[in-house]
Tab-separated table of C-alpha atoms in Angstrom:
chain	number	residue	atom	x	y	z
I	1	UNK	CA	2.662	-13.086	-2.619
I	2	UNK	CA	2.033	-10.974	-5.606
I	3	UNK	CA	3.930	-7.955	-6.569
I	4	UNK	CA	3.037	-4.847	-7.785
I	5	UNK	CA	4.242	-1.397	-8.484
I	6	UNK	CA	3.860	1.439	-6.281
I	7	UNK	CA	0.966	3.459	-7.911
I	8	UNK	CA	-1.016	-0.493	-8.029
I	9	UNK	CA	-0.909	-0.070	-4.108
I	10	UNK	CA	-1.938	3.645	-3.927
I	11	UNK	CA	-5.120	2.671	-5.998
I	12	UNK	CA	-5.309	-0.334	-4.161
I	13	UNK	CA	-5.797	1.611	-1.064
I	14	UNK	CA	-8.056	4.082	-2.487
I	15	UNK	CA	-10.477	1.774	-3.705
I	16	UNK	CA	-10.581	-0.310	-0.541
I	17	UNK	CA	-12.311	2.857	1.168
I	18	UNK	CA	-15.270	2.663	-1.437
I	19	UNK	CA	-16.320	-0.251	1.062
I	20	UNK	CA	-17.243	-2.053	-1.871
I	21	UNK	CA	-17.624	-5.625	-2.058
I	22	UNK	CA	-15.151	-8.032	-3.856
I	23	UNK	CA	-18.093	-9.076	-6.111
I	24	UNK	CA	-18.399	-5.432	-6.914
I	25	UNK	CA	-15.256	-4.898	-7.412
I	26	UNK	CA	-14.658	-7.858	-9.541
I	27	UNK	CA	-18.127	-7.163	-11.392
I	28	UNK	CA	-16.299	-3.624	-12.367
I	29	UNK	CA	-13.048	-4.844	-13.763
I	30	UNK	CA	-14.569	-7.560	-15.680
I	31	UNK	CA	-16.972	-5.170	-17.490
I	32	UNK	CA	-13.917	-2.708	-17.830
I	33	UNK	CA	-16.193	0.291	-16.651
I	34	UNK	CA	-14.738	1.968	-13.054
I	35	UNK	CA	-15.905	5.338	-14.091
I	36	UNK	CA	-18.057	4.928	-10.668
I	37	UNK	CA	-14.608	4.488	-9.019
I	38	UNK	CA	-13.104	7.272	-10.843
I	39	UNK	CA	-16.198	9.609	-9.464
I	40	UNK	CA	-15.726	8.868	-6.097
I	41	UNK	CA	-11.865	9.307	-6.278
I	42	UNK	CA	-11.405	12.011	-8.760
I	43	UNK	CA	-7.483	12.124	-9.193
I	44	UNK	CA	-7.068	8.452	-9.868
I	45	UNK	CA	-7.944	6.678	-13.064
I	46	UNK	CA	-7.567	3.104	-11.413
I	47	UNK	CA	-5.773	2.137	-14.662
I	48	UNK	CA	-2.845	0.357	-13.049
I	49	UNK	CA	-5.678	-1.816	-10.965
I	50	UNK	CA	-6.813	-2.628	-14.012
I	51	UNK	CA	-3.715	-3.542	-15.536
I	52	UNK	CA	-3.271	-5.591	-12.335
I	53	UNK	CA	-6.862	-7.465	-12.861
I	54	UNK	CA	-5.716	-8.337	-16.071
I	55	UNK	CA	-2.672	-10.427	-14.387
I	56	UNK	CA	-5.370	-12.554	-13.217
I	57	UNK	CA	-8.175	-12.499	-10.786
I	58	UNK	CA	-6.704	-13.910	-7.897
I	59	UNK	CA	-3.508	-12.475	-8.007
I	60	UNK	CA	-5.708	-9.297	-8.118
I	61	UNK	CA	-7.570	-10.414	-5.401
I	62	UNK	CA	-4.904	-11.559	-3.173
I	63	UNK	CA	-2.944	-7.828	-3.930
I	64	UNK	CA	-6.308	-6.257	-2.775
I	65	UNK	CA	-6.646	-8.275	0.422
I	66	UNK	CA	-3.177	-6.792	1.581
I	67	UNK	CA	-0.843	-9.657	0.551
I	68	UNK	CA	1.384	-8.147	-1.900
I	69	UNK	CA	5.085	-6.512	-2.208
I	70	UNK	CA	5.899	-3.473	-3.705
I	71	UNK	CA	8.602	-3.673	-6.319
I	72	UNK	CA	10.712	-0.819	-5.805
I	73	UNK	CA	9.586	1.957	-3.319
I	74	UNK	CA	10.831	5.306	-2.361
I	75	UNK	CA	11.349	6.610	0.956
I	76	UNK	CA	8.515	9.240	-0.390
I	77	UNK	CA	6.515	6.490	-1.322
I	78	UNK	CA	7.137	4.672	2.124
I	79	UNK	CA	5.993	7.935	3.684
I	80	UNK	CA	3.081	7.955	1.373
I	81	UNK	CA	2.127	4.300	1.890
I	82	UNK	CA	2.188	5.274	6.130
I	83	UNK	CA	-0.545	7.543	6.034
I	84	UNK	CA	-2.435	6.533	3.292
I	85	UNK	CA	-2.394	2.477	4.415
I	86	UNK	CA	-1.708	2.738	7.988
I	87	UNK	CA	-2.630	6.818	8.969
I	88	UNK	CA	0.962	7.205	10.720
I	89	UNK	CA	1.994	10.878	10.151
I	90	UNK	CA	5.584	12.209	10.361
I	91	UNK	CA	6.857	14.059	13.496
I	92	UNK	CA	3.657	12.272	14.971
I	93	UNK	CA	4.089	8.374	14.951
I	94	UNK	CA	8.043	8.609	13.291
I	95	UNK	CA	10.675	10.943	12.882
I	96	UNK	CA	11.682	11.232	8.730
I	97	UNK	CA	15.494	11.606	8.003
I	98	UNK	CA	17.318	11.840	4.399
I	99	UNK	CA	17.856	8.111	4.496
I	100	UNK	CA	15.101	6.527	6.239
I	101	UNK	CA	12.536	6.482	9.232
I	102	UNK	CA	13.479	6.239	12.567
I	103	UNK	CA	11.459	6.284	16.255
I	104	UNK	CA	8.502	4.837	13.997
I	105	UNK	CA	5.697	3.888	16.486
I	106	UNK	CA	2.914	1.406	15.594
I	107	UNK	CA	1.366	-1.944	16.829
I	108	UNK	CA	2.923	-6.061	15.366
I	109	UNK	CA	0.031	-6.128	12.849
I	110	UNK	CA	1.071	-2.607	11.505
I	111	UNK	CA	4.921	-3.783	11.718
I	112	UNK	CA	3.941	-7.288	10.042
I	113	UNK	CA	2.247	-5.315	6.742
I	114	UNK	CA	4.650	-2.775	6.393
I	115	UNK	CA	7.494	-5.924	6.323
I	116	UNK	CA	5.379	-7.636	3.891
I	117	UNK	CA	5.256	-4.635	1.446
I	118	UNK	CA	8.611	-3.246	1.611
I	119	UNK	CA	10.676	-3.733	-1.660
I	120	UNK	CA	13.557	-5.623	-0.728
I	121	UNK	CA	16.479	-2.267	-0.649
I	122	UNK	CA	14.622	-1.488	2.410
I	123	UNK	CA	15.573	-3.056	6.109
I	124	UNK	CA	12.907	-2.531	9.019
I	125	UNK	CA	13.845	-3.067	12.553
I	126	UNK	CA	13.422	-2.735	15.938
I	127	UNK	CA	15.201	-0.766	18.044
I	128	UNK	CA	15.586	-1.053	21.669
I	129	UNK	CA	13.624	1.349	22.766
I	130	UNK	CA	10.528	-0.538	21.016
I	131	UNK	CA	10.210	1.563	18.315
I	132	UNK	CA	11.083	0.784	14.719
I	133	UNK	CA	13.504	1.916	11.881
I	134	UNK	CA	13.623	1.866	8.249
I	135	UNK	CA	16.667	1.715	6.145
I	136	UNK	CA	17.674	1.373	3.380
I	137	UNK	CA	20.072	-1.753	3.287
């Protein structure tokens, strides 16, 4: 499991809708050029994926693929992370409160991710109702 930091996840994300290949991809960070990236997405510089390529290429890889944790995260940045990874909007698929999520609303695989990238301060459950929460612990 590698960890990164929040903004590493937001590019993360971003670049996986280029629908590029990982040979592209790679091909990119080794030559240090992602200006093509930076086109496509014009508010992100992709620096902190490049900072995370330089960790090592299959750490990078393996973050890219979906199988990281997030170091320390927000509840803004869980909020973020919900629509941006997952499209789940507040007041549509969970209700936001000052301390956490509640009456969140999304299939196992969704659940599974969103356990897997949650810094540890955070506690996701289910409720009875089959919907989940997420609290800070």
């Amino acid at each position: 499991m590698t960890i990164i930091n929040l903004m590493q996840a937001y590019e993360l994300d971003k670049l996986s809708k280029l629908n590029l290949s990982d040979e592209e991809i790679l091909r990119a960070l080794r030559s240090g050029d992602v200006s093509a990236w930076q086109e496509q997405v014009p508010n992100y510089e992709f620096s902190e994926t490049m900072a995370l390529y330089q960790e090592g290429e299959q750490q990078f890889l393996n973050a890219y693929h979906g199988h990281y944790r997030i170091k320390y995260v927000t509840l803004p940045g869980i909020q973020r992370l919900l629509q941006l990874r997952f499209q789940l909007e507040e007041g549509k698929d969970y209700q936001l409160l000052e301390t956490g999520i509640q009456h969140l609303t999304c299939d196992e695989e969704t659940v599974t991710r969103l356990q897997q990238m949650l810094s540890t301060n955070w506690s996701l459950t289910k409720q009875e109702d089959g919907t989940y929460s997420v609290f800070v612990k």
